[in-house]
mmCIF file of C-alpha atoms in Angstrom:
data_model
loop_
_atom_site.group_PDB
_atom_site.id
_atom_site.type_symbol
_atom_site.label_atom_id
_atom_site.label_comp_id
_atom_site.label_asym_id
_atom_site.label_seq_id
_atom_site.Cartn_x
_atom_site.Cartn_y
_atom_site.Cartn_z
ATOM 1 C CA UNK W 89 -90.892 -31.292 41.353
ATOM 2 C CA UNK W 90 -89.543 -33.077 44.459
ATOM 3 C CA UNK W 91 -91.518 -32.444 47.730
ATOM 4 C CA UNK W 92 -89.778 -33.265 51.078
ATOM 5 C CA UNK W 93 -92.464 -34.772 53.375
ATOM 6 C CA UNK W 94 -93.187 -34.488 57.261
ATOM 7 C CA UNK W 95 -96.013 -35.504 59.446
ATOM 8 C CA UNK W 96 -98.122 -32.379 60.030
ATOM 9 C CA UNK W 97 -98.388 -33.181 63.262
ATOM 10 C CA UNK W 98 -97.309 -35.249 66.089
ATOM 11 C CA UNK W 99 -98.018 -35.601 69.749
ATOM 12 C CA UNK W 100 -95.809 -37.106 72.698
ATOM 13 C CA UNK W 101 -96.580 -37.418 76.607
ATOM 14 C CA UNK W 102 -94.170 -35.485 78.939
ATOM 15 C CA UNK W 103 -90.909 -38.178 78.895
ATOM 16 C CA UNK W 104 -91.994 -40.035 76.552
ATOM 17 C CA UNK W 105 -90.000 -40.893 73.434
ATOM 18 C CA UNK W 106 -91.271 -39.244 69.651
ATOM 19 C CA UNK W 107 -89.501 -40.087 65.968
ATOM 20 C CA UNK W 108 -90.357 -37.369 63.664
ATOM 21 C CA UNK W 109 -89.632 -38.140 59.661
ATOM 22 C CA UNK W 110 -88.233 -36.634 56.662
ATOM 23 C CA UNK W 111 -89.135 -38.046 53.544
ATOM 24 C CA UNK W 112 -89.202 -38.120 49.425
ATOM 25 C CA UNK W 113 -92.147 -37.711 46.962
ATOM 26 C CA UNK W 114 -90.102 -39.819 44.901
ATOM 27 C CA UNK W 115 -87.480 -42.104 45.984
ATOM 28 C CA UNK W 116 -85.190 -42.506 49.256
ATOM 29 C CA UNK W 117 -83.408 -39.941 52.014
ATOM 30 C CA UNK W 118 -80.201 -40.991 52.378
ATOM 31 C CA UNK W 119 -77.179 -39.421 53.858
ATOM 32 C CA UNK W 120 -75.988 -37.611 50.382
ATOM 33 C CA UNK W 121 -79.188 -35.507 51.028
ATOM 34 C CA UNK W 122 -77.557 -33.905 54.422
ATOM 35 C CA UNK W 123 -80.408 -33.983 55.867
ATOM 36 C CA UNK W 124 -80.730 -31.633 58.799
ATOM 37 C CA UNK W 125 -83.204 -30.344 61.435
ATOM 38 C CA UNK W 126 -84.602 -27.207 63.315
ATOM 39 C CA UNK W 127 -86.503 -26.012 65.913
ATOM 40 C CA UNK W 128 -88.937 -23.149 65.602
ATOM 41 C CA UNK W 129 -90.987 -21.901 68.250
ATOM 42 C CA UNK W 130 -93.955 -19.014 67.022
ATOM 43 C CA UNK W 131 -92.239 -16.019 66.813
ATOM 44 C CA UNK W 132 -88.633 -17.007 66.704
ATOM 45 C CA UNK W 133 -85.955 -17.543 64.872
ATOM 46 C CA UNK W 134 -85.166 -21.535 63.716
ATOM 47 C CA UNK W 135 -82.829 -23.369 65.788
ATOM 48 C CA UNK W 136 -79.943 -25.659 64.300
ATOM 49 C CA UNK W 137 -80.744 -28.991 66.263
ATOM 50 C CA UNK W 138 -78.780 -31.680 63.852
ATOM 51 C CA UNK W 139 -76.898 -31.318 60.582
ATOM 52 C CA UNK W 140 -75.271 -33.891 58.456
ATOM 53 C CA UNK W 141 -77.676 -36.286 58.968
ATOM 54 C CA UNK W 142 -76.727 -37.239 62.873
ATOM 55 C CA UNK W 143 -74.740 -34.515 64.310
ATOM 56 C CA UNK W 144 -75.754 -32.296 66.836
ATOM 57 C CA UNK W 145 -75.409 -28.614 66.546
ATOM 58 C CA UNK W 146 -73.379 -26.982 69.505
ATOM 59 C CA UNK W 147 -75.210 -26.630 73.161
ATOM 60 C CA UNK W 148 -78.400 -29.512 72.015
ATOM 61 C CA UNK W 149 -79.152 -31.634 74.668
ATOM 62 C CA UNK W 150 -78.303 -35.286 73.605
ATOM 63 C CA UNK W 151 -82.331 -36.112 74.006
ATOM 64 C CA UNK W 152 -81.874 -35.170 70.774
ATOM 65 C CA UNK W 153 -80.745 -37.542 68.013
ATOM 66 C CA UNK W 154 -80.879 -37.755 64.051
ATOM 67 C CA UNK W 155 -80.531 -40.672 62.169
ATOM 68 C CA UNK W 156 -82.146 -42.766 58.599
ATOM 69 C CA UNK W 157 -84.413 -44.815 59.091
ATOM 70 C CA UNK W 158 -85.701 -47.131 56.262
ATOM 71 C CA UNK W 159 -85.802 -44.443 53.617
ATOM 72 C CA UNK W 160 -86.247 -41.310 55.462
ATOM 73 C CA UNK W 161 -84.286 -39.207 57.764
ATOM 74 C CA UNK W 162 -85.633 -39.047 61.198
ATOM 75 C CA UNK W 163 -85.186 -37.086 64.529
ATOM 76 C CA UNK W 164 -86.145 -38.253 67.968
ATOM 77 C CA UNK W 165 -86.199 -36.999 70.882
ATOM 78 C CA UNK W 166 -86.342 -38.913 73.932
ATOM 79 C CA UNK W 167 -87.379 -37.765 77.360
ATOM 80 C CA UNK W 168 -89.818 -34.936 75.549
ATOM 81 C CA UNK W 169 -90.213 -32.232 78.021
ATOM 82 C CA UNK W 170 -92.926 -29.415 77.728
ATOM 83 C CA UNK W 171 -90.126 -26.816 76.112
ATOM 84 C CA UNK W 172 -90.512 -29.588 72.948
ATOM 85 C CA UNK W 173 -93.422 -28.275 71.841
ATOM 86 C CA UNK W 174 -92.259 -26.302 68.637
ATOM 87 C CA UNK W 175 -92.480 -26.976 64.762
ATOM 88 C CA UNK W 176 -89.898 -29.215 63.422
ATOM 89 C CA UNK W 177 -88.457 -28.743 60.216
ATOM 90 C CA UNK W 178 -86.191 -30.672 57.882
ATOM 91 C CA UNK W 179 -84.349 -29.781 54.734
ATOM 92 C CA UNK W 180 -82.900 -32.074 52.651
ATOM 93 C CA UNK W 181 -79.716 -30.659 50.172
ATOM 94 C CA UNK W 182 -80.715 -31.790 46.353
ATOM 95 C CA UNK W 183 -77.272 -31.001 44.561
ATOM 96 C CA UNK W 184 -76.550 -28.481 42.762
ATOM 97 C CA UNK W 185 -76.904 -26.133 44.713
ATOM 98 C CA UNK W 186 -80.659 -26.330 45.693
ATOM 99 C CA UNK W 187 -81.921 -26.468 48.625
ATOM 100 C CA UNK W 188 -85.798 -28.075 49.921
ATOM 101 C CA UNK W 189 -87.657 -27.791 53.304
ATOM 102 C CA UNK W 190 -90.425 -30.055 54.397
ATOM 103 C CA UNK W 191 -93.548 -28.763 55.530
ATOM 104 C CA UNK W 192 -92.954 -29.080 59.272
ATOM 105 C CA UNK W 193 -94.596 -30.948 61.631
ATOM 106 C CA UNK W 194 -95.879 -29.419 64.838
ATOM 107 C CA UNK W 195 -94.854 -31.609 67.953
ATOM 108 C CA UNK W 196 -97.781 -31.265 71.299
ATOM 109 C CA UNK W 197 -96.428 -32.339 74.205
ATOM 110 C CA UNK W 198 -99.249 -33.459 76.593
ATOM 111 C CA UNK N 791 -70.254 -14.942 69.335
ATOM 112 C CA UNK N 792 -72.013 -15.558 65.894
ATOM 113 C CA UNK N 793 -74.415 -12.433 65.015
ATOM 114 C CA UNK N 794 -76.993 -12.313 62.006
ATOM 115 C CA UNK N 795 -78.704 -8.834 61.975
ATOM 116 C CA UNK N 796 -81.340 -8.360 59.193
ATOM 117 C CA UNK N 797 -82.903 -5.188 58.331
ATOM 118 C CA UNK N 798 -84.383 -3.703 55.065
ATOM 119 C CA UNK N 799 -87.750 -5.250 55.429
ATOM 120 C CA UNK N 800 -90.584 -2.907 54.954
ATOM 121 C CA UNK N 801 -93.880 -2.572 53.191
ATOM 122 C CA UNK N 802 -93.642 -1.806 49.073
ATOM 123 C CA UNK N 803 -96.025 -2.349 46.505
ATOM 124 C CA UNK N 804 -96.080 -5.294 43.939
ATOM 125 C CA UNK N 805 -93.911 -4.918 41.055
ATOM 126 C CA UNK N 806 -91.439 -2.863 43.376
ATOM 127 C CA UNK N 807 -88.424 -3.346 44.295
ATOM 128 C CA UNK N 808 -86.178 -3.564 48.103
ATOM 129 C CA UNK N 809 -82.889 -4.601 49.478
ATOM 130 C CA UNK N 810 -81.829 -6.735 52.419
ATOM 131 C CA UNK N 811 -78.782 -6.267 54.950
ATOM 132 C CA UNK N 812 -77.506 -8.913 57.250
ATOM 133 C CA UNK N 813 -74.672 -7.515 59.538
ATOM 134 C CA UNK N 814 -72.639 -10.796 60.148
ATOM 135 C CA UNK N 815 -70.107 -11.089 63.200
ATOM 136 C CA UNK N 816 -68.498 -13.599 65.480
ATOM 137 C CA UNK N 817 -66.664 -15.464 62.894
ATOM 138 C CA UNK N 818 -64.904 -15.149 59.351
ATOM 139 C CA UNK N 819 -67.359 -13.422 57.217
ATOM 140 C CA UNK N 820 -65.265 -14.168 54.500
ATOM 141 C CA UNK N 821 -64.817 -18.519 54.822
ATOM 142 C CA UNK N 822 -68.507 -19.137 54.816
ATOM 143 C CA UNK N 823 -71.702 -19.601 52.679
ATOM 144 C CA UNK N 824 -74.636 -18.007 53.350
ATOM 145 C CA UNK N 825 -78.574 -18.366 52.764
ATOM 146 C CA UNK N 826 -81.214 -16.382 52.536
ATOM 147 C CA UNK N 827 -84.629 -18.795 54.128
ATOM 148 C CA UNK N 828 -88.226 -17.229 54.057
ATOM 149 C CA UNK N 829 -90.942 -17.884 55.949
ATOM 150 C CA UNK N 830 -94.832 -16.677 54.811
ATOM 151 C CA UNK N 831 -96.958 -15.601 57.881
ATOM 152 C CA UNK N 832 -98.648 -18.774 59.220
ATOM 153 C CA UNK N 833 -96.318 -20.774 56.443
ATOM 154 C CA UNK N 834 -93.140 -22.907 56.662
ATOM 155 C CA UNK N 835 -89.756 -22.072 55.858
ATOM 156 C CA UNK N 836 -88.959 -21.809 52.285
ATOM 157 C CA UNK N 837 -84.915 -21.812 51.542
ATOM 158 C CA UNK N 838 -84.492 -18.755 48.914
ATOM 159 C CA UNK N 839 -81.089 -18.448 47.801
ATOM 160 C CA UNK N 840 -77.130 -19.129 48.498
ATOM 161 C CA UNK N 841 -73.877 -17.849 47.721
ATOM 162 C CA UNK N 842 -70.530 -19.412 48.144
ATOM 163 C CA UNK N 843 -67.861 -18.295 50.499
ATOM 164 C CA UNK N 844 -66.424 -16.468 47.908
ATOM 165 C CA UNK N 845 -69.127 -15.487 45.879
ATOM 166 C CA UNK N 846 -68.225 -17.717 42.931
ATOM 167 C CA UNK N 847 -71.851 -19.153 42.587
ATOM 168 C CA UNK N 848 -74.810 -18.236 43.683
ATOM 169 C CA UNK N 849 -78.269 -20.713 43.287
ATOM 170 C CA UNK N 850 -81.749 -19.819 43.942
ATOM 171 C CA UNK N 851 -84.840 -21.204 44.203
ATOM 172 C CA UNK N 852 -87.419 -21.256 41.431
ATOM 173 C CA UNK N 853 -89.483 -18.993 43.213
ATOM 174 C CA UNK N 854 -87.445 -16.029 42.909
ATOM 175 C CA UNK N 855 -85.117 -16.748 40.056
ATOM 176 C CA UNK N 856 -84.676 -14.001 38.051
ATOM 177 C CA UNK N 857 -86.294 -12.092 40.555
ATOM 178 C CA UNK N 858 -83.948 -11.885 43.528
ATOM 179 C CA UNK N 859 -79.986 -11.419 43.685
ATOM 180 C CA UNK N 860 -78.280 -12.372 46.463
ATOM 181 C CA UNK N 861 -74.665 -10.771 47.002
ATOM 182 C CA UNK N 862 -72.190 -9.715 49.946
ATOM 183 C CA UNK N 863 -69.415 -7.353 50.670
ATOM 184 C CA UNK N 864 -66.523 -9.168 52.516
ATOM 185 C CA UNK N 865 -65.576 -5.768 53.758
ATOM 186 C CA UNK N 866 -68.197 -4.753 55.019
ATOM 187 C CA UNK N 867 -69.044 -8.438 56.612
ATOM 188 C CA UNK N 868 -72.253 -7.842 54.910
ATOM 189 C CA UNK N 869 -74.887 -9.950 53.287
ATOM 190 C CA UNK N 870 -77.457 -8.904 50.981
ATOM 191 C CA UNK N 871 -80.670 -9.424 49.082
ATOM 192 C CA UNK N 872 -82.158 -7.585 46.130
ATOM 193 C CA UNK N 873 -85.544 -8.071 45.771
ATOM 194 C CA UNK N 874 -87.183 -7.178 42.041
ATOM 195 C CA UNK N 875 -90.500 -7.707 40.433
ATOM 196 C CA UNK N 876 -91.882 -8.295 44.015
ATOM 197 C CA UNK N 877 -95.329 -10.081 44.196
ATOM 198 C CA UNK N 878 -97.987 -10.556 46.920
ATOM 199 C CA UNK N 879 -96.581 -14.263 47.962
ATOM 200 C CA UNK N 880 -93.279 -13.054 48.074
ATOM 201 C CA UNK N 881 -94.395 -11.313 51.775
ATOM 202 C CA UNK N 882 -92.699 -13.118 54.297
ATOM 203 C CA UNK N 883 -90.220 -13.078 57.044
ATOM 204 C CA UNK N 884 -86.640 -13.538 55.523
ATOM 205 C CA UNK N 885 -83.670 -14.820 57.474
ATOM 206 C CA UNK N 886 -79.832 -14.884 56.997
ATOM 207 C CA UNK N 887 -78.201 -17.960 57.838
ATOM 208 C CA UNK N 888 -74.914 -19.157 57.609
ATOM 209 C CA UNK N 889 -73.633 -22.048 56.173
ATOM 210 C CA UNK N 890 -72.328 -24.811 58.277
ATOM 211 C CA UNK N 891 -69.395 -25.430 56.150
ATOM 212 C CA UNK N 892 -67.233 -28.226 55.902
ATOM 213 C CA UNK N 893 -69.527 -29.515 52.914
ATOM 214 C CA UNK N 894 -72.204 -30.447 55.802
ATOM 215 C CA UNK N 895 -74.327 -28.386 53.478
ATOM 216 C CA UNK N 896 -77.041 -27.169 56.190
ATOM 217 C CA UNK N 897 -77.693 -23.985 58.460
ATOM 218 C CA UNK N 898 -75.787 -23.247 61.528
ATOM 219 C CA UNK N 899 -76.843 -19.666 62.813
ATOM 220 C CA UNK N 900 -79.468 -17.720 62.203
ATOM 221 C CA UNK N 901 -80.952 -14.108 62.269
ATOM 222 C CA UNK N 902 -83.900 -12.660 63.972
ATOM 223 C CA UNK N 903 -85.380 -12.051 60.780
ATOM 224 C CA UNK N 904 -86.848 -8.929 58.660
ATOM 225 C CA UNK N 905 -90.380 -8.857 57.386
ATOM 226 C CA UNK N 906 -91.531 -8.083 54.391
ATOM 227 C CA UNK N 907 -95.075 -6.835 52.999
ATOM 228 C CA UNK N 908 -95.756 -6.755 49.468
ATOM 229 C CA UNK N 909 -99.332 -4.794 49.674
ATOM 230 C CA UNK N 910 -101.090 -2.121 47.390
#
């Protein structure tokens, strides 16, 4: 069974610059996975922050960017402000209609 | 403005059944996929099930094949989940989403979510 894998956590000083990752148990991301990303905050609802690998969902600041890198889709955001500080989630699209989430990683901003 | 409104979550006991609504406005119902995406309290998001625009195909994830049944009613602009054979892990919040379309094959809105206990 394929398991999408994120860093379980992550931590970035205010303005500084983070690069969170989305990777494979077996084998390498690549753009035919869609890979996409959201924001969750505890208690709400995710947040659509990039789909189709690079594209950011409508009204996301442009801190925040999507991209492959080596052989895993990653997000970073540059210029981390305290509002950041959220779980991060990607899902990668297998085929066939299936679709997998990573774990999440929770970003601290401090 | 896109809307998701869940509801139908309650508490029922394992091996019992419930159905999900999502209320979808803002844009056409009818042109668009849509998910179902769970989340376990203190867990991460686990994508569920999807059907097709038109309701052609329908996947779901191994956790709740032959379990769950997702569905909608165009005229009604209404999304649903039928929820069999339910079993302690299947407690969790569950969210509509809707497809981004355009093959992009990811999430664009969301709902606010309805939870669900499965608890003797």
């Amino acid at each position: 069974q394929t398991v999408v894998t994120q860093e379980p956590s992550f931590s970035v000083s205010p303005g500084g610059t983070v690069t969170l990752t989305c990777g494979l148990s077996s084998g390498s991301v690549s753009t035919t996975y869609y890979p996409s990303w959201y924001q969750q905050t505890p208690g709400q609802a995710p947040r659509t922050l990039i789909y189709n690998t690079n594209t950011r969902s409508s009204g996301v600041p442009d801190r925040f960017s999507g991209s492959i890198l080596g052989n895993k889709a990653a997000l970073t955001i540059t210029g981390a402000q305290a509002d950041d500080e959220s779980d991060y989630y990607c899902v990668l699209y297998m085929g066939s209609g299936i679709w997998v989430f990573g774990g999440g990683t929770k970003l601290t901003v401090l | 403005q896109v809307q998701l409104v869940e509801s139908g979550g309650g508490v029922v006991q394992p091996g019992g059944s419930l159905r999900l609504s999502c209320a979808a406005s803002g844009f056409t119902f009818s042109s668009y996929g849509m998910h179902w995406v769970r989340q376990a309290p203190g867990k991460g998001l686990e994508w569920v099930t999807y059907i097709r625009y038109d309701g052609s195909n329908k996947y779901n994830a191994d956790s709740v094949r032959g379990r769950f049944t997702i569905s909608r009613d165009i005229s009604k602009n209404t999304l649903y989940l039928q929820m069999n054979s339910l079993r302690a892990e299947d407690t969790a919040v569950y969210y509509c989403a809707k497809d981004s379309g355009g093959g992009t094959c990811s999430f664009d809105y969301w709902g606010q979510g309805t939870l669900v206990t499965v608890s003797s």
